[in-house]
Amino acid sequence: MVYRAKQGHPGGDMSVTDILATLYFGALRVDPANPNDPKRDRFILSKGHCTGAFYATLAEKGFFPLDQLDTYMQPLSKLNGHPNRNYTPGVETNTGPLGHGMPVAVGAAIAGQIDQADYRVFVVVGDGELQEGSNWEAALTAGHRKLANLTLIIDRNGLQQGARTEDTAALEPLADKWRAFGWDVVEVDGHDHDALLSIFTAPTAGRTKPLCVLARTHKGQGISFMRDQVSWHHGVPNQAQYELALQEIGQ
């Protein structure tokens, strides 16, 4: 998709793909035939620039035809560079400006708490995105309200646009920060489907706090020339790189 569109964020797409696949094919209660079912689980991709992986997951799940992926970022396409709920079934809210998705997720979780609904809210944020203060305001609110129906997944690949997160504005000790805000925290290999599934499907009954899943990932996972390379935050492979990438991921 990125190769065809000649634009995109493939490094971040590949770091979050295993998380998205595990959520949509093992954990989320969603129905592509009824995407607005009030009983559905809510998922928000706060790192909205990684639409390549998100759209591919939604299409594989059946929210729209697979051949629509061929229009990715093309003029008049419904598959924009950032997800838009007005165009794309399965998208809960428009994201793109970093730091927006987490507050929306907290709002959705508060609504569920007030309504005593049994849906869950999941939100994925990038680690560089955590340098936006709006996330920490939302985290404070979620901890205060004991939003046990909320699960935050941090795509902790250690890289952001232009540099490593720790060289830009250090986040560590990241797990301790979330605990201090009143969250339960679990750390996991973000590419281990079984480990992710065990966390995502654990019952919320008995939980008294929101859950932060600190998923250790690799930018460009599965592609040798892209893995852990900050230059692939945004980039387009040339033909040789494209063919090598497809070979390495088994396509």
PDB file of N, CA, C and O in Angstrom, residues 142-151 178-185 204 206-212:
ATOM      1  N   ALA A 142      -8.500   9.115  34.070  1.00  0.00           N
ATOM      2  CA  ALA A 142      -8.820   7.678  34.041  1.00  0.00           C
ATOM      3  C   ALA A 142      -8.472   7.007  35.358  1.00  0.00           C
ATOM      4  O   ALA A 142      -9.232   6.171  35.867  1.00  0.00           O
ATOM      5  N   GLY A 143      -7.329   7.358  35.919  1.00  0.00           N
ATOM      6  CA  GLY A 143      -6.951   6.785  37.204  1.00  0.00           C
ATOM      7  C   GLY A 143      -7.876   7.221  38.319  1.00  0.00           C
ATOM      8  O   GLY A 143      -8.282   6.420  39.170  1.00  0.00           O
ATOM      9  N   HIS A 144      -8.246   8.493  38.312  1.00  0.00           N
ATOM     10  CA  HIS A 144      -9.144   9.027  39.333  1.00  0.00           C
ATOM     11  C   HIS A 144     -10.509   8.345  39.289  1.00  0.00           C
ATOM     12  O   HIS A 144     -11.083   8.013  40.338  1.00  0.00           O
ATOM     13  N   ARG A 145     -11.015   8.103  38.087  1.00  0.00           N
ATOM     14  CA  ARG A 145     -12.344   7.519  37.928  1.00  0.00           C
ATOM     15  C   ARG A 145     -12.319   5.989  37.948  1.00  0.00           C
ATOM     16  O   ARG A 145     -13.356   5.352  37.831  1.00  0.00           O
ATOM     17  N   LYS A 146     -11.128   5.412  38.080  1.00  0.00           N
ATOM     18  CA  LYS A 146     -10.969   3.953  38.168  1.00  0.00           C
ATOM     19  C   LYS A 146     -11.673   3.256  36.991  1.00  0.00           C
ATOM     20  O   LYS A 146     -12.530   2.380  37.162  1.00  0.00           O
ATOM     21  N   LEU A 147     -11.265   3.645  35.789  1.00  0.00           N
ATOM     22  CA  LEU A 147     -11.897   3.141  34.570  1.00  0.00           C
ATOM     23  C   LEU A 147     -11.377   1.748  34.238  1.00  0.00           C
ATOM     24  O   LEU A 147     -10.524   1.554  33.369  1.00  0.00           O
ATOM     25  N   ALA A 148     -11.936   0.767  34.900  1.00  0.00           N
ATOM     26  CA  ALA A 148     -11.495  -0.622  34.711  1.00  0.00           C
ATOM     27  C   ALA A 148     -11.855  -1.153  33.331  1.00  0.00           C
ATOM     28  O   ALA A 148     -11.339  -2.197  32.918  1.00  0.00           O
ATOM     29  N   ASN A 149     -12.728  -0.454  32.606  1.00  0.00           N
ATOM     30  CA  ASN A 149     -13.111  -0.874  31.252  1.00  0.00           C
ATOM     31  C   ASN A 149     -12.172  -0.340  30.178  1.00  0.00           C
ATOM     32  O   ASN A 149     -12.406  -0.547  28.983  1.00  0.00           O
ATOM     33  N   LEU A 150     -11.101   0.330  30.595  1.00  0.00           N
ATOM     34  CA  LEU A 150     -10.170   0.976  29.665  1.00  0.00           C
ATOM     35  C   LEU A 150      -8.829   0.257  29.634  1.00  0.00           C
ATOM     36  O   LEU A 150      -8.232   0.007  30.690  1.00  0.00           O
ATOM     37  N   THR A 151      -8.359  -0.050  28.419  1.00  0.00           N
ATOM     38  CA  THR A 151      -7.027  -0.626  28.232  1.00  0.00           C
ATOM     39  C   THR A 151      -6.240   0.247  27.264  1.00  0.00           C
ATOM     40  O   THR A 151      -6.654   0.453  26.121  1.00  0.00           O
ATOM     41  N   TRP A 178       2.956   5.408  34.921  1.00  0.00           N
ATOM     42  CA  TRP A 178       1.553   5.007  34.830  1.00  0.00           C
ATOM     43  C   TRP A 178       1.026   4.490  36.160  1.00  0.00           C
ATOM     44  O   TRP A 178      -0.124   4.767  36.535  1.00  0.00           O
ATOM     45  N   ARG A 179       1.837   3.761  36.877  1.00  0.00           N
ATOM     46  CA  ARG A 179       1.401   3.294  38.205  1.00  0.00           C
ATOM     47  C   ARG A 179       1.136   4.485  39.119  1.00  0.00           C
ATOM     48  O   ARG A 179       0.177   4.481  39.900  1.00  0.00           O
ATOM     49  N   ALA A 180       1.969   5.517  39.013  1.00  0.00           N
ATOM     50  CA  ALA A 180       1.783   6.702  39.851  1.00  0.00           C
ATOM     51  C   ALA A 180       0.488   7.445  39.518  1.00  0.00           C
ATOM     52  O   ALA A 180      -0.076   8.139  40.371  1.00  0.00           O
ATOM     53  N   PHE A 181      -0.002   7.255  38.295  1.00  0.00           N
ATOM     54  CA  PHE A 181      -1.254   7.887  37.887  1.00  0.00           C
ATOM     55  C   PHE A 181      -2.468   7.008  38.196  1.00  0.00           C
ATOM     56  O   PHE A 181      -3.579   7.336  37.813  1.00  0.00           O
ATOM     57  N   GLY A 182      -2.249   5.892  38.889  1.00  0.00           N
ATOM     58  CA  GLY A 182      -3.366   5.073  39.329  1.00  0.00           C
ATOM     59  C   GLY A 182      -3.757   3.959  38.379  1.00  0.00           C
ATOM     60  O   GLY A 182      -4.900   3.498  38.401  1.00  0.00           O
ATOM     61  N   TRP A 183      -2.808   3.511  37.555  1.00  0.00           N
ATOM     62  CA  TRP A 183      -3.063   2.463  36.582  1.00  0.00           C
ATOM     63  C   TRP A 183      -2.365   1.165  36.987  1.00  0.00           C
ATOM     64  O   TRP A 183      -1.296   1.182  37.596  1.00  0.00           O
ATOM     65  N   ASP A 184      -2.973   0.046  36.615  1.00  0.00           N
ATOM     66  CA  ASP A 184      -2.248  -1.226  36.599  1.00  0.00           C
ATOM     67  C   ASP A 184      -1.391  -1.258  35.335  1.00  0.00           C
ATOM     68  O   ASP A 184      -1.802  -0.728  34.290  1.00  0.00           O
ATOM     69  N   VAL A 185      -0.235  -1.875  35.416  1.00  0.00           N
ATOM     70  CA  VAL A 185       0.686  -1.920  34.279  1.00  0.00           C
ATOM     71  C   VAL A 185       1.174  -3.344  34.077  1.00  0.00           C
ATOM     72  O   VAL A 185       1.520  -4.037  35.036  1.00  0.00           O
ATOM     73  N   THR A 204     -12.482  -8.356  32.847  1.00  0.00           N
ATOM     74  CA  THR A 204     -12.357  -7.083  33.557  1.00  0.00           C
ATOM     75  C   THR A 204     -13.034  -7.124  34.921  1.00  0.00           C
ATOM     76  O   THR A 204     -12.814  -6.225  35.744  1.00  0.00           O
ATOM     77  N   GLY A 206     -13.616  -7.547  38.557  1.00  0.00           N
ATOM     78  CA  GLY A 206     -12.649  -7.532  39.652  1.00  0.00           C
ATOM     79  C   GLY A 206     -11.556  -6.497  39.482  1.00  0.00           C
ATOM     80  O   GLY A 206     -10.831  -6.195  40.439  1.00  0.00           O
ATOM     81  N   ARG A 207     -11.414  -5.951  38.256  1.00  0.00           N
ATOM     82  CA  ARG A 207     -10.432  -4.900  38.070  1.00  0.00           C
ATOM     83  C   ARG A 207     -10.922  -3.614  38.720  1.00  0.00           C
ATOM     84  O   ARG A 207     -12.114  -3.290  38.687  1.00  0.00           O
ATOM     85  N   THR A 208     -10.023  -2.872  39.307  1.00  0.00           N
ATOM     86  CA  THR A 208     -10.386  -1.613  39.950  1.00  0.00           C
ATOM     87  C   THR A 208      -9.641  -0.422  39.367  1.00  0.00           C
ATOM     88  O   THR A 208      -9.828   0.705  39.830  1.00  0.00           O
ATOM     89  N   LYS A 209      -8.820  -0.683  38.353  1.00  0.00           N
ATOM     90  CA  LYS A 209      -8.021   0.382  37.746  1.00  0.00           C
ATOM     91  C   LYS A 209      -8.000   0.207  36.231  1.00  0.00           C
ATOM     92  O   LYS A 209      -8.193  -0.905  35.729  1.00  0.00           O
ATOM     93  N   PRO A 210      -7.730   1.287  35.478  1.00  0.00           N
ATOM     94  CA  PRO A 210      -7.454   1.128  34.053  1.00  0.00           C
ATOM     95  C   PRO A 210      -6.148   0.363  33.879  1.00  0.00           C
ATOM     96  O   PRO A 210      -5.299   0.342  34.782  1.00  0.00           O
ATOM     97  N   LEU A 211      -5.995  -0.260  32.722  1.00  0.00           N
ATOM     98  CA  LEU A 211      -4.819  -1.091  32.463  1.00  0.00           C
ATOM     99  C   LEU A 211      -3.953  -0.467  31.379  1.00  0.00           C
ATOM    100  O   LEU A 211      -4.435  -0.129  30.298  1.00  0.00           O
ATOM    101  N   CYS A 212      -2.665  -0.358  31.663  1.00  0.00           N
ATOM    102  CA  CYS A 212      -1.666   0.079  30.684  1.00  0.00           C
ATOM    103  C   CYS A 212      -0.853  -1.134  30.252  1.00  0.00           C
ATOM    104  O   CYS A 212      -0.206  -1.781  31.088  1.00  0.00           O
TER     105      CYS A 212
END
